[in-house]
PDB file of C-alpha atoms and ligand atoms in Angstrom:
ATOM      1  CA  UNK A   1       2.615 209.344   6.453  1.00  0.00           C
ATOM      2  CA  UNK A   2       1.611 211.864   4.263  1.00  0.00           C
ATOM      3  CA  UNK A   3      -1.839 213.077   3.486  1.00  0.00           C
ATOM      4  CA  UNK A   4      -2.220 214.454   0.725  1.00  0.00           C
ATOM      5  CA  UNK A   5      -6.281 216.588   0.840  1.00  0.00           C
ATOM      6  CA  UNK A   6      -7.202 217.183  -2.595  1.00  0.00           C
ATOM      7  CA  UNK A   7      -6.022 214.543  -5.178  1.00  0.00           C
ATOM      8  CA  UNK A   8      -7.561 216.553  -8.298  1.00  0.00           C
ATOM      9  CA  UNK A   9      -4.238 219.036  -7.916  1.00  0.00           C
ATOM     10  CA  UNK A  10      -2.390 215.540  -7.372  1.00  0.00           C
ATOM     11  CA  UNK A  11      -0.058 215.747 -11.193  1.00  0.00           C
ATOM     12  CA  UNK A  12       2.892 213.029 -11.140  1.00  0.00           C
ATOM     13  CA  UNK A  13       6.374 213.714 -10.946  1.00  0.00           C
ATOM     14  CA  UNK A  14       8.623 213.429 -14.312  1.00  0.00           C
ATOM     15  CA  UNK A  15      11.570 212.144 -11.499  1.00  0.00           C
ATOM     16  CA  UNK A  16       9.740 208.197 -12.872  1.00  0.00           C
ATOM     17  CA  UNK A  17       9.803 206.869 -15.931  1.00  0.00           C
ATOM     18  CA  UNK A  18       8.741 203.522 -17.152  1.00  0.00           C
ATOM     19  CA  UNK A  19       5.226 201.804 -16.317  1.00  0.00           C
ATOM     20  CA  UNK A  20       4.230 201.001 -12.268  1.00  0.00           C
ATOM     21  CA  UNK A  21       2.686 198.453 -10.614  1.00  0.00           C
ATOM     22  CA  UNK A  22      -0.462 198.549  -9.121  1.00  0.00           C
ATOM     23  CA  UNK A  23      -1.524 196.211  -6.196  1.00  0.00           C
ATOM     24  CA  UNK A  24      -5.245 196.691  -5.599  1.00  0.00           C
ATOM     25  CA  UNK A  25      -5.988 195.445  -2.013  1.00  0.00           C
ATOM     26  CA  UNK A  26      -8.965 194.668  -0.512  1.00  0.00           C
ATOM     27  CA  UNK A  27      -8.618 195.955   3.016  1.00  0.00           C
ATOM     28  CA  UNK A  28     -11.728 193.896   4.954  1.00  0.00           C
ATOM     29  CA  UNK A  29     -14.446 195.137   6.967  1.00  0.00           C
ATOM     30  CA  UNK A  30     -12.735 196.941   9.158  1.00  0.00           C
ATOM     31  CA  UNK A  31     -10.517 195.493  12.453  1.00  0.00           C
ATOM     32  CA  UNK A  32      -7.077 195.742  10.860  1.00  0.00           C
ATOM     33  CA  UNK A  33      -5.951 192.388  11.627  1.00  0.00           C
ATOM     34  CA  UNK A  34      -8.666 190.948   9.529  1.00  0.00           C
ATOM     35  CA  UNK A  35      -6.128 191.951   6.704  1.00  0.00           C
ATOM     36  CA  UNK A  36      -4.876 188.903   4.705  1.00  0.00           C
ATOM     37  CA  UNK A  37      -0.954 188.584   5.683  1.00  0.00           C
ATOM     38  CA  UNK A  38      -0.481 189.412   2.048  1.00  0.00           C
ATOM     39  CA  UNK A  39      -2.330 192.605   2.255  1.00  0.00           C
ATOM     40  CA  UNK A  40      -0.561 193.537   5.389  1.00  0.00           C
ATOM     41  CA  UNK A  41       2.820 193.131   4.115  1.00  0.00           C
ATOM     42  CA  UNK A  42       1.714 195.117   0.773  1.00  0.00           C
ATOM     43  CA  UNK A  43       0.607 198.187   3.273  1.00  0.00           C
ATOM     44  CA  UNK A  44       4.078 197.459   4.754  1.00  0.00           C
ATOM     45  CA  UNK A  45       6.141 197.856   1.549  1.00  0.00           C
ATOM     46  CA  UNK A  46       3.883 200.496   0.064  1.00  0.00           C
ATOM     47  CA  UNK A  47       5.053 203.699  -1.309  1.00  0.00           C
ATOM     48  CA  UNK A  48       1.399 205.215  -2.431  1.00  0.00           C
ATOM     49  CA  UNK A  49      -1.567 204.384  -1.177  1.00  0.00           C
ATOM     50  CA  UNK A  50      -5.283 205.740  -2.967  1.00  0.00           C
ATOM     51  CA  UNK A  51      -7.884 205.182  -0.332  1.00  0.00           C
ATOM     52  CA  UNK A  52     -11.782 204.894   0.015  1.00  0.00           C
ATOM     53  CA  UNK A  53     -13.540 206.113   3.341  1.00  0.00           C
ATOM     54  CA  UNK A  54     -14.310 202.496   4.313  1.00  0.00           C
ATOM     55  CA  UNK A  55     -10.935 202.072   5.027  1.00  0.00           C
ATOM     56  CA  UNK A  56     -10.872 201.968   9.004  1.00  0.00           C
ATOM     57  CA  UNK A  57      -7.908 203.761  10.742  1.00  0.00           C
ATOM     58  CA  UNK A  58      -6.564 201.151  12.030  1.00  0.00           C
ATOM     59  CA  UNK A  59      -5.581 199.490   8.694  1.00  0.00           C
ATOM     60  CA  UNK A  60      -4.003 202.926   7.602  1.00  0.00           C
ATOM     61  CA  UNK A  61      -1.642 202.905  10.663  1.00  0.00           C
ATOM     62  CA  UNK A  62      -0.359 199.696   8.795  1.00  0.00           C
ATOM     63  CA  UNK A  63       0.664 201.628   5.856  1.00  0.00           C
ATOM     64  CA  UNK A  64       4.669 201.867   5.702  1.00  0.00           C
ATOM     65  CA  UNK A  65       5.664 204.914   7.271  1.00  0.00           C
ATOM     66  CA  UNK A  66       6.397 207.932   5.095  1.00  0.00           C
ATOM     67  CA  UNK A  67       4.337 206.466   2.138  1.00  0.00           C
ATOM     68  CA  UNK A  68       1.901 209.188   0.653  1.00  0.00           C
ATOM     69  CA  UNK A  69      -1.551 208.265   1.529  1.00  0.00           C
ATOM     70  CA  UNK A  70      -4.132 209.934  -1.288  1.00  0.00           C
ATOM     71  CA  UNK A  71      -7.989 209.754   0.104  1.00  0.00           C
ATOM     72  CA  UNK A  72      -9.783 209.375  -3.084  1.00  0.00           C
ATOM     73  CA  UNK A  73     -13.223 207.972  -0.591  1.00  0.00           C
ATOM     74  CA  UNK A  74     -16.502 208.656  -1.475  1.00  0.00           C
ATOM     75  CA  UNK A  75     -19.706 208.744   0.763  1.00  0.00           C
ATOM     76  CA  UNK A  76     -22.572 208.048  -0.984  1.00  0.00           C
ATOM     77  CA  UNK A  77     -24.089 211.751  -1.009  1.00  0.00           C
ATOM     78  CA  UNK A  78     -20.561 213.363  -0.865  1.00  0.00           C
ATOM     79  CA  UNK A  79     -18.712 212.314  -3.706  1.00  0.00           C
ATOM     80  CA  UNK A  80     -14.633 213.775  -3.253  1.00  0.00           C
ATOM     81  CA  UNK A  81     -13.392 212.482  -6.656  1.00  0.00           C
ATOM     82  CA  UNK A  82     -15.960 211.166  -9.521  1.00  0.00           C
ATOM     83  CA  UNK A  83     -15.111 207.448 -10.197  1.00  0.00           C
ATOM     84  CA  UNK A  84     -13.873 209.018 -13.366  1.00  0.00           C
ATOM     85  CA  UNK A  85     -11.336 211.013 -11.830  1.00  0.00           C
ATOM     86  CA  UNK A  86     -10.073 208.529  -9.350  1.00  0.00           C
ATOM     87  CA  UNK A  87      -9.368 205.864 -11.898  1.00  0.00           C
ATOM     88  CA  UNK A  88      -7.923 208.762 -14.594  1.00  0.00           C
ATOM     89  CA  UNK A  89      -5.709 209.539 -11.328  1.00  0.00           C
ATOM     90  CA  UNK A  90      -4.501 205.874 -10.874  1.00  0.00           C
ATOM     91  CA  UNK A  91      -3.707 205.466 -14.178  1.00  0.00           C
ATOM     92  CA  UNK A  92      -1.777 208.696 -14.897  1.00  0.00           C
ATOM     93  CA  UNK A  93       0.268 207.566 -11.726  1.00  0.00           C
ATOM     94  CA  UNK A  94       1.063 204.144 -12.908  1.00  0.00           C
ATOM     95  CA  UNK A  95       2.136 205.885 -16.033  1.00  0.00           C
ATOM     96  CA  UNK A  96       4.725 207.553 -14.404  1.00  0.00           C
ATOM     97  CA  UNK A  97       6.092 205.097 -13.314  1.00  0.00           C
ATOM     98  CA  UNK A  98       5.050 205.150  -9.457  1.00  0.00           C
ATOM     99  CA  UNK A  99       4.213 201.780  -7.320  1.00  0.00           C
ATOM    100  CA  UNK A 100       0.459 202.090  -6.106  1.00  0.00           C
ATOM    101  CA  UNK A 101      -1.575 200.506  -3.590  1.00  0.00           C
ATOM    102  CA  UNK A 102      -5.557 201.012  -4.511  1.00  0.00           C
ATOM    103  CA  UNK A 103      -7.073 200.078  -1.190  1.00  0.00           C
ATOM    104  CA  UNK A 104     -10.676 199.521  -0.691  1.00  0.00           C
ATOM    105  CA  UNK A 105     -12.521 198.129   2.285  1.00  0.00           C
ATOM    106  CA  UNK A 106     -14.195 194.788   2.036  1.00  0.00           C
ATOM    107  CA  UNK A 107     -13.134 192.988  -1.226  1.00  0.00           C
ATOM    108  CA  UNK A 108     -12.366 195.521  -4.059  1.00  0.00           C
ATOM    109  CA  UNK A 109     -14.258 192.982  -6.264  1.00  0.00           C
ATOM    110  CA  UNK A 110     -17.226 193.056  -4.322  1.00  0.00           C
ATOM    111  CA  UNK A 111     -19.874 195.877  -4.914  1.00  0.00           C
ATOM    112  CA  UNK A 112     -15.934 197.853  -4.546  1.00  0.00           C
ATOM    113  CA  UNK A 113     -15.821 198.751  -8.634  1.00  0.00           C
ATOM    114  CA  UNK A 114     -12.235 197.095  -8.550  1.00  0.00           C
ATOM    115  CA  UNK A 115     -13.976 195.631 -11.872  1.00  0.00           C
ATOM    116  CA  UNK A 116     -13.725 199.248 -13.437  1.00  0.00           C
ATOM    117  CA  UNK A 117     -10.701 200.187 -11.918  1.00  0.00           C
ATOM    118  CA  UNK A 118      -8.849 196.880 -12.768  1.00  0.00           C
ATOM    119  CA  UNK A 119     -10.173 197.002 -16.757  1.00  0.00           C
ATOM    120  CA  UNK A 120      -9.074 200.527 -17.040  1.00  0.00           C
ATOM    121  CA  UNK A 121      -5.343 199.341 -15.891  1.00  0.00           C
ATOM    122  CA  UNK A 122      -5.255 196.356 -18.241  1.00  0.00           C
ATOM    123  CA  UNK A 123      -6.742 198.910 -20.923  1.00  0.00           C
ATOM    124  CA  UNK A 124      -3.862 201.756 -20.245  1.00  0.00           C
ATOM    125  CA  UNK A 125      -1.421 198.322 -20.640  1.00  0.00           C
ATOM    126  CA  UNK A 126      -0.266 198.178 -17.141  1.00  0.00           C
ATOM    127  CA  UNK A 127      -0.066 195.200 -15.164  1.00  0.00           C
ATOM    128  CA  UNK A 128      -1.474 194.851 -11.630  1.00  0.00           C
ATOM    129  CA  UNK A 129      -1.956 192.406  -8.424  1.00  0.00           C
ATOM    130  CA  UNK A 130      -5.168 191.917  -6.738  1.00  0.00           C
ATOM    131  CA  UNK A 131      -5.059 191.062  -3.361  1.00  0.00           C
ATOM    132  CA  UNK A 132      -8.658 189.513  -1.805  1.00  0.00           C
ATOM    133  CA  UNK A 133      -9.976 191.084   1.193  1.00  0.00           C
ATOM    134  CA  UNK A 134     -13.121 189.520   3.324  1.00  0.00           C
ATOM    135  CA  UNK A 135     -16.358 191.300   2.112  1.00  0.00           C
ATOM    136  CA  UNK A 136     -18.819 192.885   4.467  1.00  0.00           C
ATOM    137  CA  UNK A 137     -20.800 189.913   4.270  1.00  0.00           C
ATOM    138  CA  UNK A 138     -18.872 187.595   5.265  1.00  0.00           C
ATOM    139  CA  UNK A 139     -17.064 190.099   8.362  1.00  0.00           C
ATOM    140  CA  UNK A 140     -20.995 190.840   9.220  1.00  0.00           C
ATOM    141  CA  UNK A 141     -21.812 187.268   9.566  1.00  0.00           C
ATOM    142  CA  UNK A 142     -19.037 186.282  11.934  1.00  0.00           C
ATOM    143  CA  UNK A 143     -19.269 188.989  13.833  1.00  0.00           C
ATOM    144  CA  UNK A 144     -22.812 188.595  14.467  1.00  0.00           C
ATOM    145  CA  UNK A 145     -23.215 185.116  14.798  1.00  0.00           C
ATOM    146  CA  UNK A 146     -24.907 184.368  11.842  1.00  0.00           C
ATOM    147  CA  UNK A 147     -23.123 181.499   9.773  1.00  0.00           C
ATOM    148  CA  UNK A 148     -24.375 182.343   6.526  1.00  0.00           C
ATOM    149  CA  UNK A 149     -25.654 179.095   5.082  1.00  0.00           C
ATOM    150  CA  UNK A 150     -26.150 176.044   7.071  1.00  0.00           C
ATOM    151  CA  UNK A 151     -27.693 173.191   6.407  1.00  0.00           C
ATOM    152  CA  UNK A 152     -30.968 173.484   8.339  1.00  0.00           C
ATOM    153  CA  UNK A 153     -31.591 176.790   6.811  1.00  0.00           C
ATOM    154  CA  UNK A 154     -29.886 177.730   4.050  1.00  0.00           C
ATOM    155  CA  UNK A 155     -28.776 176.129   0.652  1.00  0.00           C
ATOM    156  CA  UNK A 156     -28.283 179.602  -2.103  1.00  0.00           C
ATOM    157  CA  UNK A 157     -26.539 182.946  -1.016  1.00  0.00           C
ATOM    158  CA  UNK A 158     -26.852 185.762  -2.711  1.00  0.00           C
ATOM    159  CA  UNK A 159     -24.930 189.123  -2.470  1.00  0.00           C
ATOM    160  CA  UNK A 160     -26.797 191.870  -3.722  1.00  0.00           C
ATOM    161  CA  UNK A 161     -26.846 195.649  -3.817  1.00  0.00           C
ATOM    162  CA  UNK A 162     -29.706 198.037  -2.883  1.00  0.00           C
ATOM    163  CA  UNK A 163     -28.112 201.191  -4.570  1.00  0.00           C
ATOM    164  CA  UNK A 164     -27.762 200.822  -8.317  1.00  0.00           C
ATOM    165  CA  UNK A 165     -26.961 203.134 -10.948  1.00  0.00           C
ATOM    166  CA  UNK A 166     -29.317 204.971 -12.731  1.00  0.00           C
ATOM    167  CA  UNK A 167     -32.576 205.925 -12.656  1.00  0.00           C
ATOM    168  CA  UNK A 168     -34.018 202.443 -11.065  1.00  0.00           C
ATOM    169  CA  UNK A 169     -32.168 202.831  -7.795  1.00  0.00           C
ATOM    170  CA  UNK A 170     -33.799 199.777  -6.808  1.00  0.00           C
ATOM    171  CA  UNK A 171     -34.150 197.488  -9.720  1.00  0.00           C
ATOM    172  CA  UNK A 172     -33.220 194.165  -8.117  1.00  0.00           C
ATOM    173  CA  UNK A 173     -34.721 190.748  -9.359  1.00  0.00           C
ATOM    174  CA  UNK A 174     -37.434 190.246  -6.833  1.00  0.00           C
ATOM    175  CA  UNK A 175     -38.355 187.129  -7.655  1.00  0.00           C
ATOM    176  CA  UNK A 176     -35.149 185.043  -7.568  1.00  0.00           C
ATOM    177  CA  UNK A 177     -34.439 187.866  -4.136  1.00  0.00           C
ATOM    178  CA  UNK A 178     -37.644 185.668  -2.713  1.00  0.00           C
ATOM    179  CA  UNK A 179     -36.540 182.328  -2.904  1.00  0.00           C
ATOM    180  CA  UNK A 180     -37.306 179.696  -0.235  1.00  0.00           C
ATOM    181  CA  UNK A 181     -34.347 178.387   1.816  1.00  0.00           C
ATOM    182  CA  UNK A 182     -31.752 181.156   0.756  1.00  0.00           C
ATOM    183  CA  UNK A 183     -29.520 183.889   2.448  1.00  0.00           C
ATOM    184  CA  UNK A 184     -29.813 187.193   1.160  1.00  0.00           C
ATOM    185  CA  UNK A 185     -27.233 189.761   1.965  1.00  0.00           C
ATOM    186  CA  UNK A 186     -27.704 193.660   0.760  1.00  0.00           C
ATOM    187  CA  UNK A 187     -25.060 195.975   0.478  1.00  0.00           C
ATOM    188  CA  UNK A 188     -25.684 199.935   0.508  1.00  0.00           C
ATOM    189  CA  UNK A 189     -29.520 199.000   1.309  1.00  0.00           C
ATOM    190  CA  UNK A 190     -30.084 201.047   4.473  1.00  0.00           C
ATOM    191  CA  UNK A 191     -31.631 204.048   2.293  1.00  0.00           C
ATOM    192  CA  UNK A 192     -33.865 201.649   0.383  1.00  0.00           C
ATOM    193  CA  UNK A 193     -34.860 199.630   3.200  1.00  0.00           C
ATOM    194  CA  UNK A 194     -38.725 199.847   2.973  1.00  0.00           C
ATOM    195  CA  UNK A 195     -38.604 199.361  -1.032  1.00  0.00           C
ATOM    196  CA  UNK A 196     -36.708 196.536  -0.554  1.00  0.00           C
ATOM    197  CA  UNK A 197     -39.039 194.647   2.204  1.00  0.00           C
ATOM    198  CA  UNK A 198     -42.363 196.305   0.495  1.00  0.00           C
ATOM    199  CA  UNK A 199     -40.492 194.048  -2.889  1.00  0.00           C
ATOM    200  CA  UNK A 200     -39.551 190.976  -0.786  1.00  0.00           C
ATOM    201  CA  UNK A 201     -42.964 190.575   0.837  1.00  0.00           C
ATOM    202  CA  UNK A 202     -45.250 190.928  -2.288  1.00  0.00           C
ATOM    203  CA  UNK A 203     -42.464 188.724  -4.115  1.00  0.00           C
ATOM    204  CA  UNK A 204     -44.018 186.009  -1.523  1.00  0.00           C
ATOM    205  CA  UNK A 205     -41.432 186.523   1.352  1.00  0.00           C
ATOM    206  CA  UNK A 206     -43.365 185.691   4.391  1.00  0.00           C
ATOM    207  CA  UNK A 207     -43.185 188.605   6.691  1.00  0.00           C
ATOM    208  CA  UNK A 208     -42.015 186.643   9.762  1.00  0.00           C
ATOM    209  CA  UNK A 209     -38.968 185.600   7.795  1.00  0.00           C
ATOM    210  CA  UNK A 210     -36.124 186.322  10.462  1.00  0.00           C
ATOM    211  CA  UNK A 211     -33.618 189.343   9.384  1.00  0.00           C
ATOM    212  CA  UNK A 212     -30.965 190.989  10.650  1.00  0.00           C
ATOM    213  CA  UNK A 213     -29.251 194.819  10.298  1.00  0.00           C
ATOM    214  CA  UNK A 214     -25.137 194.662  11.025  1.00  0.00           C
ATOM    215  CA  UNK A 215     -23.855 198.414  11.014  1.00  0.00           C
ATOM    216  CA  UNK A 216     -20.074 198.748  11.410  1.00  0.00           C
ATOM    217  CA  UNK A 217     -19.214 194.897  11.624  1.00  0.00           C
ATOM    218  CA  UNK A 218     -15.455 193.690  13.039  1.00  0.00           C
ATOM    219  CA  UNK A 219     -15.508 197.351  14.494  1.00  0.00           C
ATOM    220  CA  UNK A 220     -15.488 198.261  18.145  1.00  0.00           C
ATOM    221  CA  UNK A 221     -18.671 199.834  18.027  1.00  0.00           C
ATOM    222  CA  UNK A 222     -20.283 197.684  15.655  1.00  0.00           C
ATOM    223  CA  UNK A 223     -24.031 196.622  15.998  1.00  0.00           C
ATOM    224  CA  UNK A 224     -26.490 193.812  15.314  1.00  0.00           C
ATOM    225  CA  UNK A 225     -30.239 194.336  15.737  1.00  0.00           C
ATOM    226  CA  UNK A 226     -32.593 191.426  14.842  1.00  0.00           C
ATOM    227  CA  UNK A 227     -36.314 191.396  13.748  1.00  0.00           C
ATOM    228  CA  UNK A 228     -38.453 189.941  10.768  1.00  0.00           C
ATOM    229  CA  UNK A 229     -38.716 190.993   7.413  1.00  0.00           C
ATOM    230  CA  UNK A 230     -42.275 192.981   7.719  1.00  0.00           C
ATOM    231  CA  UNK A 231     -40.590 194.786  10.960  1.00  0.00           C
ATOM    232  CA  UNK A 232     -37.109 195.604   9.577  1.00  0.00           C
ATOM    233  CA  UNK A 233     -37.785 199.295   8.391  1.00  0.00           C
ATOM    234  CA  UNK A 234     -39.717 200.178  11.811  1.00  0.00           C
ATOM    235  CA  UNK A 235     -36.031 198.787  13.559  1.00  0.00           C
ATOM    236  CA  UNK A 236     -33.999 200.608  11.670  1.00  0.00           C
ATOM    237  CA  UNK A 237     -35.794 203.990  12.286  1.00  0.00           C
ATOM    238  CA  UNK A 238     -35.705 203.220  15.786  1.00  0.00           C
ATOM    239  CA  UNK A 239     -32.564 201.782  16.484  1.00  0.00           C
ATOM    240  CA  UNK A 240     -31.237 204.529  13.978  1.00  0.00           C
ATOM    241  CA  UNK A 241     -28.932 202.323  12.250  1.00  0.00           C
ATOM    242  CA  UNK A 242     -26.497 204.050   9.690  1.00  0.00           C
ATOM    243  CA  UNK A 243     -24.104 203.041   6.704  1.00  0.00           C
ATOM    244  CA  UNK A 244     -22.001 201.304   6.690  1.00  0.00           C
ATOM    245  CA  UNK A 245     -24.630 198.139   7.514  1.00  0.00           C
ATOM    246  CA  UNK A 246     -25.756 195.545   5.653  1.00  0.00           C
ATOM    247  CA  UNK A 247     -29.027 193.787   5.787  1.00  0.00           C
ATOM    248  CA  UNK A 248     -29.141 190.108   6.229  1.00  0.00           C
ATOM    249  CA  UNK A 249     -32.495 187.765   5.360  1.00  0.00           C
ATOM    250  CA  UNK A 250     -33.071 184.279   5.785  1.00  0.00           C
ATOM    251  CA  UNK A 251     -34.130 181.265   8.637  1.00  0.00           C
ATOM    252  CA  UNK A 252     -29.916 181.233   9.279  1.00  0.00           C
ATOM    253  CA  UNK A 253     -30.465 184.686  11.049  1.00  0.00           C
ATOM    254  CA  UNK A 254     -32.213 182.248  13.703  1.00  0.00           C
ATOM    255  CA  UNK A 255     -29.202 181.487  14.777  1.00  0.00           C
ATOM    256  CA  UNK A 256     -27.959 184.803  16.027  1.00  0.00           C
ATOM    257  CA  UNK A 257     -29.535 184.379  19.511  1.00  0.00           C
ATOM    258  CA  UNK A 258     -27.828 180.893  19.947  1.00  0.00           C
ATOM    259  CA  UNK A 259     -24.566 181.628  18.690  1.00  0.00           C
ATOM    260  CA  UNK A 260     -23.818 185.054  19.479  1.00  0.00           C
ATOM    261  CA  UNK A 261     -23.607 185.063  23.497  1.00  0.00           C
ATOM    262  CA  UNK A 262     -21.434 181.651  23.089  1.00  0.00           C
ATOM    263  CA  UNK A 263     -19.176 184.177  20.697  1.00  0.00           C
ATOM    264  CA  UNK A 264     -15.611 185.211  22.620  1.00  0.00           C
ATOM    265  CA  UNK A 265     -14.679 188.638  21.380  1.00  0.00           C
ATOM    266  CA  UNK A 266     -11.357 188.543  18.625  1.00  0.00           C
ATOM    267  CA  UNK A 267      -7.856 188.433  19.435  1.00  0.00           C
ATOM    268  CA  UNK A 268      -6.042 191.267  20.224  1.00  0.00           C
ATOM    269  CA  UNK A 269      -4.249 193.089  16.444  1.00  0.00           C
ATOM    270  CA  UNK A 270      -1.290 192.899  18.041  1.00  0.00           C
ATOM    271  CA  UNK A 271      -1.406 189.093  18.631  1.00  0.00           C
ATOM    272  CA  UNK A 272      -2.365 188.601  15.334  1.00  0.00           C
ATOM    273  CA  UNK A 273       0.052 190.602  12.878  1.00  0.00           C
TER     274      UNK A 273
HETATM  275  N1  SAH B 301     -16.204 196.144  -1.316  1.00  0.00           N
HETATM  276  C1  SAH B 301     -16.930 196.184  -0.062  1.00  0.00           C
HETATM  277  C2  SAH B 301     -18.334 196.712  -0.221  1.00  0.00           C
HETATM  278  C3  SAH B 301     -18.392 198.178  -0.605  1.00  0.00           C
HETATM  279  S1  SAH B 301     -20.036 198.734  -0.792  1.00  0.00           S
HETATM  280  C4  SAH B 301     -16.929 194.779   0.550  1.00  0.00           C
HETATM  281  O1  SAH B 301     -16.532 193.808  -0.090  1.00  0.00           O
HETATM  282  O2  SAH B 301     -17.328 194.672   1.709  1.00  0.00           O
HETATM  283  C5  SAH B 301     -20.296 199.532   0.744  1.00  0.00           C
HETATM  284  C6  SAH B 301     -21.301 198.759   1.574  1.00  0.00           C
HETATM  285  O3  SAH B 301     -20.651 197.643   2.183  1.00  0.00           O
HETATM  286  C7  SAH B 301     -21.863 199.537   2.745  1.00  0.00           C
HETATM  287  O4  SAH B 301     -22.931 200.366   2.347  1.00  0.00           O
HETATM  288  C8  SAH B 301     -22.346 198.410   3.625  1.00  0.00           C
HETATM  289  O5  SAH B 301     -23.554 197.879   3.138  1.00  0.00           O
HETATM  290  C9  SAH B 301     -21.257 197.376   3.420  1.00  0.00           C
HETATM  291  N2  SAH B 301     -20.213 197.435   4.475  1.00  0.00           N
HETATM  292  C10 SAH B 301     -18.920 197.733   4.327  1.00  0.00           C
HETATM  293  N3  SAH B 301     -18.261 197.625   5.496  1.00  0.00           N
HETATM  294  C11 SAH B 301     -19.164 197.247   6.409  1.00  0.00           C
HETATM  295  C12 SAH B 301     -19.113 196.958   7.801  1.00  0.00           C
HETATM  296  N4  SAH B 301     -17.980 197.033   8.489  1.00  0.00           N
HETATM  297  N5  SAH B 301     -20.258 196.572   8.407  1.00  0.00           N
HETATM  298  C13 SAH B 301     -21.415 196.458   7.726  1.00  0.00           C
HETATM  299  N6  SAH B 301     -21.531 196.722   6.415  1.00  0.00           N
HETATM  300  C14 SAH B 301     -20.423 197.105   5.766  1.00  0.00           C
END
């Protein structure tokens, strides 16, 4: 494999000609052989990969070898290419011709801006596959025992982001956020934590509502800590939890302490692919 640092001095060869194809992959939350089979053999056959920094090492190392591998990640304060840049890059490659794979962790059409990236292709003309990949949310519940609706608990589920763009970094709508009997799952909310529960609560919340804090779910060193909604930012400070985590509210979180001892661990990757 070849890395190649700093995509901005990344300019196409001429040696293509014609339009390429672009698979856009969702790569999952993280253990490699939570890769759909279709994604996997994608990585296998690929000849250029543009990667986030989700994108755990382990599903890199299914990458065909010899394939150039272009790191195109962002974290959230650090910013290596502007969104701009990364899908100007894309396209300019498809242009000439190469075969891409756009891998993102989770599922690129999941709070992954595979939206942008795909309406930008279709705009330049170019044709592309999209290959599903098992969001955060769902990697974050299995992992941590927490089935995310059930019928004792839980009847709505809603995804939802605690980073948006924009002034309002935090303009979420409270009020359908606070609904009885519901699952809420936040992505990117660990720097917003206390806005969001300080929201939740006056929104009617009760502050014994159980929630939970995943960081680095399907991971080897991934963690779940468990508390209530009016005690969440106190955890986090102490337990020190980082991105990437999610946040997880709602009576199914309950369930954790039953379910997650019973748990076995996963199968081995090599077992699997
Ligand atoms: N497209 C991705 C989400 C990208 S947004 C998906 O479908 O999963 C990035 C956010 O996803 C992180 O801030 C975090 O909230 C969440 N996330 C991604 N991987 C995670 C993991 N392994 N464990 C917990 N949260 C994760």
């Amino acid at each position: 494999m070849d890395f190649v640092e700093d995509a901005r001095w990344f300019t196409p060869s001429a040696e293509h000609s014609g339009p390429g194809h672009v698979t856009l992959i969702g790569a999952g939350p993280g253990a490699a052989d939570l890769l759909t089979l279709r994604a996997a053999k994608a990585l296998g056959q690929a000849q250029m990969v543009l990667y986030d920094n989700l994108v755990s090492k382990d599903v890199l190392a299914l990458v065909r070898p010899g394939a150039e591998l272009i790191y195109v990640g962002k974290v959230s304060s650090h910013h290596t290419l502007s969104q701009e840049s990364i899908i100007d890059l894309m396209v300019r490659l498809a242009q000439s011709g190469r075969s891409l794979v756009r891998l993102k962790g989770g599922d690129g059409y999941i709070f992954g801006r595979g939206g942008e990236e795909a309406q930008a292709l279709a705009q330049a003309g170019l044709t592309f596959e999209v290959i599903p990949g098992i969001t955060a949310a769902q990697g974050a519940g299995a992992c941590a025992g927490i089935p995310l609706t059930h019928r004792d608990y839980a009847a709505t589920l809603v995804f939802a982001t605690g980073h948006l763009r924009g002034k309002d970094e935090v303009a979420l709508d409270w009020q359908t956020l606070s609904r009885p009997r519901q699952t809420v799952v936040i992505y990117m909310g660990i720097g917003t934590l206390p806005i969001i529960c300080r929201e939740l609560l006056a929104h009617g919340l009760a502050g014994d509502t159980p929630a939970a804090l995943v960081e680095r779910a399907s991971l080897p060193d991934q963690r779940c800590v468990t508390g209530t909604l009016a005690r969440l930012p106190q955890l986090a400070q102490d337990e020190r939890i980082k991105a990437p985590a999610l946040i997880i509210i709602g009576h199914v979180v309950r369930l954790h302490e039953q379910l997650y001892p019973a748990q076995t661990s996963a199968p081995a990757l090599q077992a699997v692919l």
